[in-house]
Short mmCIF file of C-alpha atoms in Angstrom, two decimals:
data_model
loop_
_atom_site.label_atom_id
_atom_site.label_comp_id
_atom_site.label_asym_id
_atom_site.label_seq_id
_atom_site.Cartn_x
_atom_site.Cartn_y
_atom_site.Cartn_z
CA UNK A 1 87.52 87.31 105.57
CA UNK A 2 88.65 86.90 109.19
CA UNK A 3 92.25 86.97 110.15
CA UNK A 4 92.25 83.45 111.96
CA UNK A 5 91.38 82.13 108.42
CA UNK A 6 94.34 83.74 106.62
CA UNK A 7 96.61 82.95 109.38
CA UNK A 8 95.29 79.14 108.50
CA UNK A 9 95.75 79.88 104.90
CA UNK A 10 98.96 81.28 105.30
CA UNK A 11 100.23 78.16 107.65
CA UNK A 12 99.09 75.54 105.71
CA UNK A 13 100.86 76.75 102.64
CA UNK A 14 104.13 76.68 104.62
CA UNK A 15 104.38 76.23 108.83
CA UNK A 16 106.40 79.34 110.05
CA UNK A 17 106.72 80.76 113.57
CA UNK A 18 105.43 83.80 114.24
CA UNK A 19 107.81 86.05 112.89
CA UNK A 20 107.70 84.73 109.48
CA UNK A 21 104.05 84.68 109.24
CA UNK A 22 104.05 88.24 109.76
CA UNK A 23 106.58 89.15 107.59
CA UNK A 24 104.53 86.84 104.75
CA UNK A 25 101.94 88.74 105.65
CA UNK A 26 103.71 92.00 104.94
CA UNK A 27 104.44 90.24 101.54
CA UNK A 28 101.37 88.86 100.41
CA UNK A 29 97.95 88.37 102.42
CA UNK A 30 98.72 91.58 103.85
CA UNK A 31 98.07 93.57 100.48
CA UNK A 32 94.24 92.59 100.67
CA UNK A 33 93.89 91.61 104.45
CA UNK A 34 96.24 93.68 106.99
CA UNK A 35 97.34 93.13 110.41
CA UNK A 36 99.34 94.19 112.61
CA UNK A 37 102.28 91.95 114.15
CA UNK A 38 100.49 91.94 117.51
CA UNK A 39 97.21 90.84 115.96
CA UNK A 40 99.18 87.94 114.42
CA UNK A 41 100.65 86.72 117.89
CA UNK A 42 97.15 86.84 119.46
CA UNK A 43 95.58 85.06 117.27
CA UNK A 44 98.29 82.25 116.74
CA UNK A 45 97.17 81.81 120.96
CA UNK A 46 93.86 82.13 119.96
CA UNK A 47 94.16 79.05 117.26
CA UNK A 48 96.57 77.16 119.42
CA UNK A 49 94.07 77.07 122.37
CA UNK A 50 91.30 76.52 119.93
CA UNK A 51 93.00 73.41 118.86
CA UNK A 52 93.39 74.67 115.68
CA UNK A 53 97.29 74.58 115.43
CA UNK A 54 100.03 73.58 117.10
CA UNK A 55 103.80 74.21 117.60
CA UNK A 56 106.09 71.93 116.27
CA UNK A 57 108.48 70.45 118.72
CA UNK A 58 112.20 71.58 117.98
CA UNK A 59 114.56 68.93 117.30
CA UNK A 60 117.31 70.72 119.31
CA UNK A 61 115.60 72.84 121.60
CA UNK A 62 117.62 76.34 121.99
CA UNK A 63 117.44 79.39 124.22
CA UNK A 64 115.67 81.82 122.15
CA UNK A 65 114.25 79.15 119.61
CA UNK A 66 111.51 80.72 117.60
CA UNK A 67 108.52 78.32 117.66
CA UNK A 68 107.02 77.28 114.15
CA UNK A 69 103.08 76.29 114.06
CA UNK A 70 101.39 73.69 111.34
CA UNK A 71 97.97 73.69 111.28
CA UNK A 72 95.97 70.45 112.63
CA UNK A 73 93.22 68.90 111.39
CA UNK A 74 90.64 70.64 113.09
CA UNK A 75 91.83 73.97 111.66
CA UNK A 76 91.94 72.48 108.09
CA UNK A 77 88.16 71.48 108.50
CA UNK A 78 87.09 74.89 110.16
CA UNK A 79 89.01 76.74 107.09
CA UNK A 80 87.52 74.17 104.55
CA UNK A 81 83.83 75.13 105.93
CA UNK A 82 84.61 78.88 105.94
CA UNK A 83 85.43 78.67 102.10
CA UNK A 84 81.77 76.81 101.94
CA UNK A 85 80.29 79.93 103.47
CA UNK A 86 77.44 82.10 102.05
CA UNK A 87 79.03 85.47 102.49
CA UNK A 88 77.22 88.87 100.91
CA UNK A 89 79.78 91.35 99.63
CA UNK A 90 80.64 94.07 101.88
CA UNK A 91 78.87 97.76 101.02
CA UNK A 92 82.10 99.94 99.91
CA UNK A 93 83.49 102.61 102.85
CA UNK A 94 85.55 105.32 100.70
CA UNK A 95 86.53 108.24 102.54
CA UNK A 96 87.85 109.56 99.12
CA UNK A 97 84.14 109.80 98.06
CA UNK A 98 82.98 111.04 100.84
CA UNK A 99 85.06 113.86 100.70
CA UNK A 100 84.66 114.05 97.13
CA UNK A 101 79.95 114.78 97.92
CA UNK A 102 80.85 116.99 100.59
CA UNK A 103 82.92 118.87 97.83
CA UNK A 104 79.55 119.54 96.31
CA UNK A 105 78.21 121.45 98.88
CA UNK A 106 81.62 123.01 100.21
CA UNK A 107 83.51 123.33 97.25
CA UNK A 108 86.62 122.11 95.49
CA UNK A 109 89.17 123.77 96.95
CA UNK A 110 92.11 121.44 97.88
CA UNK A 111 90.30 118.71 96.35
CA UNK A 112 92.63 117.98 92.87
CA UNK A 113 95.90 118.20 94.77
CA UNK A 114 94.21 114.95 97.14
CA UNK A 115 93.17 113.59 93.94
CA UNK A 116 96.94 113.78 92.13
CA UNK A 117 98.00 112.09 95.83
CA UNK A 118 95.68 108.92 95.60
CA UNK A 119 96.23 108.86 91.71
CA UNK A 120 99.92 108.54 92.81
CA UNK A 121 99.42 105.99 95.13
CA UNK A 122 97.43 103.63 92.75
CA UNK A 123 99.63 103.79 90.15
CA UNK A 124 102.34 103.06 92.32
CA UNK A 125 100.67 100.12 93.51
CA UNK A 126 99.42 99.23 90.45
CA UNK A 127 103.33 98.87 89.16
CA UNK A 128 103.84 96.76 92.40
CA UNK A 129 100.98 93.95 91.37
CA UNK A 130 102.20 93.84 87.30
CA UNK A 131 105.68 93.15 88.97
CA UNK A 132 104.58 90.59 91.37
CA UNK A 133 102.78 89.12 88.31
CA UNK A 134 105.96 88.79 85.98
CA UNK A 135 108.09 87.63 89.09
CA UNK A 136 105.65 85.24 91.08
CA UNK A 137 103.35 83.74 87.66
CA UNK A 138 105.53 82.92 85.08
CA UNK A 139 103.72 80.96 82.35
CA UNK A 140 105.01 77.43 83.45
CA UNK A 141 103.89 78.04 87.00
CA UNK A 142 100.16 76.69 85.76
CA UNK A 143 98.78 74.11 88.94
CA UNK A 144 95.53 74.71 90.31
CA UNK A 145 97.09 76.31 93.59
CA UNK A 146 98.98 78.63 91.15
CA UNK A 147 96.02 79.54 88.96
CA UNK A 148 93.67 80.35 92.15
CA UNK A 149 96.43 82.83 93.62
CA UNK A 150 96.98 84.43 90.28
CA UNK A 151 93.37 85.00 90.17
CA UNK A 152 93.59 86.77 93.47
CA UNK A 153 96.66 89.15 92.41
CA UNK A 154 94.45 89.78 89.02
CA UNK A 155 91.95 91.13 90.98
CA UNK A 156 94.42 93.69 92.98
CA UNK A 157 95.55 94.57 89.76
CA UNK A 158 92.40 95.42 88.10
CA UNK A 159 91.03 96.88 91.50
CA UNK A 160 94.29 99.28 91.15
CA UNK A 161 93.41 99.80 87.25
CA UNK A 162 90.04 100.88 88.04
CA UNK A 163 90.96 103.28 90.98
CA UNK A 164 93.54 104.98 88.26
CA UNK A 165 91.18 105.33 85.81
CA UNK A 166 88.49 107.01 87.62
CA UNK A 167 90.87 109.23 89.53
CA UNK A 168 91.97 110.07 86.08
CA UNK A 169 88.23 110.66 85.36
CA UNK A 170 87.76 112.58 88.96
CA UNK A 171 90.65 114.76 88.23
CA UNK A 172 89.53 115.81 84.84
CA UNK A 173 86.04 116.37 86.33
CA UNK A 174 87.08 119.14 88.97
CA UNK A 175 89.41 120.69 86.41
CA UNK A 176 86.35 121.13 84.31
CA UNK A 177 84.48 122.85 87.53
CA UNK A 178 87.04 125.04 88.69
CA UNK A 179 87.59 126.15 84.84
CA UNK A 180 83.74 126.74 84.80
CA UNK A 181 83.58 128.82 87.89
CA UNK A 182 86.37 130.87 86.76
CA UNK A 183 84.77 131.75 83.91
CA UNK A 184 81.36 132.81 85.59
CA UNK A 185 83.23 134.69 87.88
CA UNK A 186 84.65 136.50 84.79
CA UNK A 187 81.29 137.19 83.78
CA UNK A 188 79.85 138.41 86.12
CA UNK A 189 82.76 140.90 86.81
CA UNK A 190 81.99 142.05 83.51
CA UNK A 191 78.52 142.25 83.06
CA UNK A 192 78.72 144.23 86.39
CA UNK A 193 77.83 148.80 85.49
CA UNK A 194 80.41 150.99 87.01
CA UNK A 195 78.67 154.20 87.98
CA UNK A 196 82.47 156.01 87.57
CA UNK A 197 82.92 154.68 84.50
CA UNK A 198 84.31 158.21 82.37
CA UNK A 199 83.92 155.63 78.77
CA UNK A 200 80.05 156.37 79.47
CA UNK A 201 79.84 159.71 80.69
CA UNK A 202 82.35 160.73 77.64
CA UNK A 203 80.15 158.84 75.10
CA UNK A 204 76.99 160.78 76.50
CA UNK A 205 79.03 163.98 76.21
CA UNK A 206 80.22 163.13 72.61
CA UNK A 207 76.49 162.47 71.89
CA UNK A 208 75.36 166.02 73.29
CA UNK A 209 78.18 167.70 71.39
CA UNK A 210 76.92 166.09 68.08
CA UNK A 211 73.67 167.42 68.64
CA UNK A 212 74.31 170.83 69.52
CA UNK A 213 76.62 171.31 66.68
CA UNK A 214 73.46 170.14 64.31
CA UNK A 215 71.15 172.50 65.90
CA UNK A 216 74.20 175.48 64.81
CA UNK A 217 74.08 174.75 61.61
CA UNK A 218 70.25 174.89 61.35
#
């Protein structure tokens, strides 16, 4: 997705000037496609130049007047033909995982704290969409338009669902390592001789003494 097509989303469901688009943004389209308020403003030029929207004259022109843009009808046909696209889906870019196979060859150390973070984070978010849900998709509110942006808030939430679960799954993973190491390392401070160890050299000596008392009483 481009950001000239969800500024055209955005303005066709409601005109707004470029102050509330970006603060609808911040709101909505922003949770799966971000930009910043200056991107925004560039791109409304960019459209408005293109032909592809327009602002709408003020009735009472003031000093200060924030202008509000409506998409025309060349920017409803160039968003209509980006929908028709062929479009592969984008290889995932984690730096979580990353992090996580570099772990393998590094170690773990630091790595369950980052984990507890991000598990935070999704969960946190996750609570965010399942509110959004209650508030924004009531069961009355059942139009097509309604339906087809429920569908896209399902998917945030079940992204979010799967990101807790395997972070869960992560987190258990690297407790499971560390607790394995640990115990090798206990091992292997074990298994390891002490040439100063008296238990030894007194067992030896207890062994001597035995036998030299049985050669007395021969």
């Amino acid at each position: 997705m481009s950001l000239p097509h969800a500024i055209l989303t955005a303005l066709l469901e409601k005109p707004s000037s470029g102050l509330e688009l970006t603060r609808r943004f911040d709101r909505s389209i922003g949770y799966f496609w971000s930009a910043t308020h200056q991107q925004i403003y560039r791109e409304l030029g960019k459209l408005e130049q293109a032909g592809h929207i327009r602002a709408l004259s003020a009735t009472a022109p003031a000093r200060g007047q924030r202008k509000e843009y409506e998409v025309l009808p060349a920017g409803r046909a160039e968003l209509a033909d980006w929908t028709r696209r062929v479009e592969d889906p984008k290889p995932i870019r984690s730096a979580l995982l990353l992090r996580l196979r570099a772990a393998a060859v590094v170690g773990t150390e630091g790595m369950a704290d980052e984990l507890r973070r991000h598990l935070r984070l999704h969960r946190t978010q996750l609570d965010e969409y399942l509110a959004m849900e209650r508030r924004q998709f009531p069961p009355e509110r059942d139009t097509e338009a309604d339906r087809l942006r429920h569908l896209v808030l399902r998917g945030g939430i079940e992204l979010e669902r799967f990101w807790v679960a395997w972070l869960t799954e992560a987190l258990a993973g690297v407790a499971d390592l560390g607790a394995a190491a640990d115990a090798t390392d206990t091992t292997d401070t074990r298994g390891t001789a002490d040439p100063t160890n008296t238990a030894d050299t007194g067992g030896s000596e207890r062994a001597g003494g035995a036998g030299r008392r049985g050669g007395a009483g021969n």
